[in-house]
Structures are given as C-alpha cells and as structure tokens.
Amino acid sequence: MNGNRPGELSLSVIEGKVAEIWKHVLDVPDGMEDATFFDLEGESISAVRLVSRIEDELGVSIDVGDIFEEDPNLEALVRKVAGQAEVSAA
C-alpha cells in the first residue's frame, strides 16, 4: 500500500489512479475509453487484478463480485471506489 488512508484521498487522486489501473489491467484500446468491463473482454483474473491493485494502491476495498454484477465502465468504477473510500473513512 502507498500509505494513503481512504479518508485522505481526493476525488482527483482516485480518478487518476483508478484510470491508470483500469487502462493497464484491461489494455484499453483507443476509442474505447467509455467501454464497460465486459466490452473490454474482462475476465475473472482481470477483476481480481483490478480490485487487488485498487486496494494495494489506494487502500480501498471493493468486492470482485461488484465488477461482474455491475459491469462498470471507468466512470462507474471511479464512483464505486470513491463511495467506498467515504464509507471506509466514516
């Protein structure tokens, strides 16, 4: 973990880091920035990598199952992580 506690994360930090993780794990091609997890051919190992890196790098836990149930795009995942960061800080 990088030392950030969820309550200390700004939305811009969350947006930037989640975008970096999303693009790296799912190898997002140009023109598919708004694609969902399944549109980008995400699989179970991709979901595990996403949630593991988010927890390691931001200290925010999200459930792997949420990725499969919600099929988020990047914006939706950022909202999910931001929401969990607020819950964790409370």
Short mmCIF file of C-alpha atoms in Angstrom, two decimals, residues 6-44:
data_model
loop_
_atom_site.label_atom_id
_atom_site.label_comp_id
_atom_site.label_asym_id
_atom_site.label_seq_id
_atom_site.Cartn_x
_atom_site.Cartn_y
_atom_site.Cartn_z
CA PRO A 6 -9.15 6.21 2.34
CA GLY A 7 -10.23 9.37 4.18
CA GLU A 8 -7.22 11.23 2.80
CA LEU A 9 -7.96 10.54 -0.85
CA SER A 10 -9.28 13.31 -3.05
CA LEU A 11 -11.58 12.54 -5.95
CA SER A 12 -8.88 13.62 -8.42
CA VAL A 13 -6.40 11.16 -6.87
CA ILE A 14 -8.98 8.37 -7.04
CA GLU A 15 -9.89 9.23 -10.65
CA GLY A 16 -6.28 9.29 -11.78
CA LYS A 17 -5.18 6.12 -10.04
CA VAL A 18 -8.28 4.08 -10.95
CA ALA A 19 -7.94 5.21 -14.58
CA GLU A 20 -4.30 4.17 -14.62
CA ILE A 21 -5.13 0.75 -13.13
CA TRP A 22 -8.14 0.25 -15.44
CA LYS A 23 -6.15 1.07 -18.58
CA HIS A 24 -3.23 -1.11 -17.57
CA VAL A 25 -5.20 -4.18 -16.45
CA LEU A 26 -7.71 -4.12 -19.33
CA ASP A 27 -5.34 -2.82 -22.02
CA VAL A 28 -7.93 -0.30 -23.20
CA PRO A 29 -7.62 0.43 -26.94
CA ASP A 30 -8.02 3.93 -28.35
CA GLY A 31 -11.65 4.84 -28.90
CA MET A 32 -12.95 2.51 -26.17
CA GLU A 33 -12.48 4.80 -23.18
CA ASP A 34 -16.20 4.54 -22.24
CA ALA A 35 -16.40 0.76 -22.68
CA THR A 36 -17.56 -1.46 -19.85
CA PHE A 37 -15.57 -4.21 -18.17
CA PHE A 38 -17.15 -6.90 -20.35
CA ASP A 39 -16.91 -4.76 -23.51
CA LEU A 40 -13.15 -4.81 -22.87
CA GLU A 41 -13.25 -8.61 -22.58
CA GLY A 42 -12.63 -8.52 -18.84
CA GLU A 43 -12.45 -11.90 -17.15
CA SER A 44 -12.26 -13.12 -13.57
#
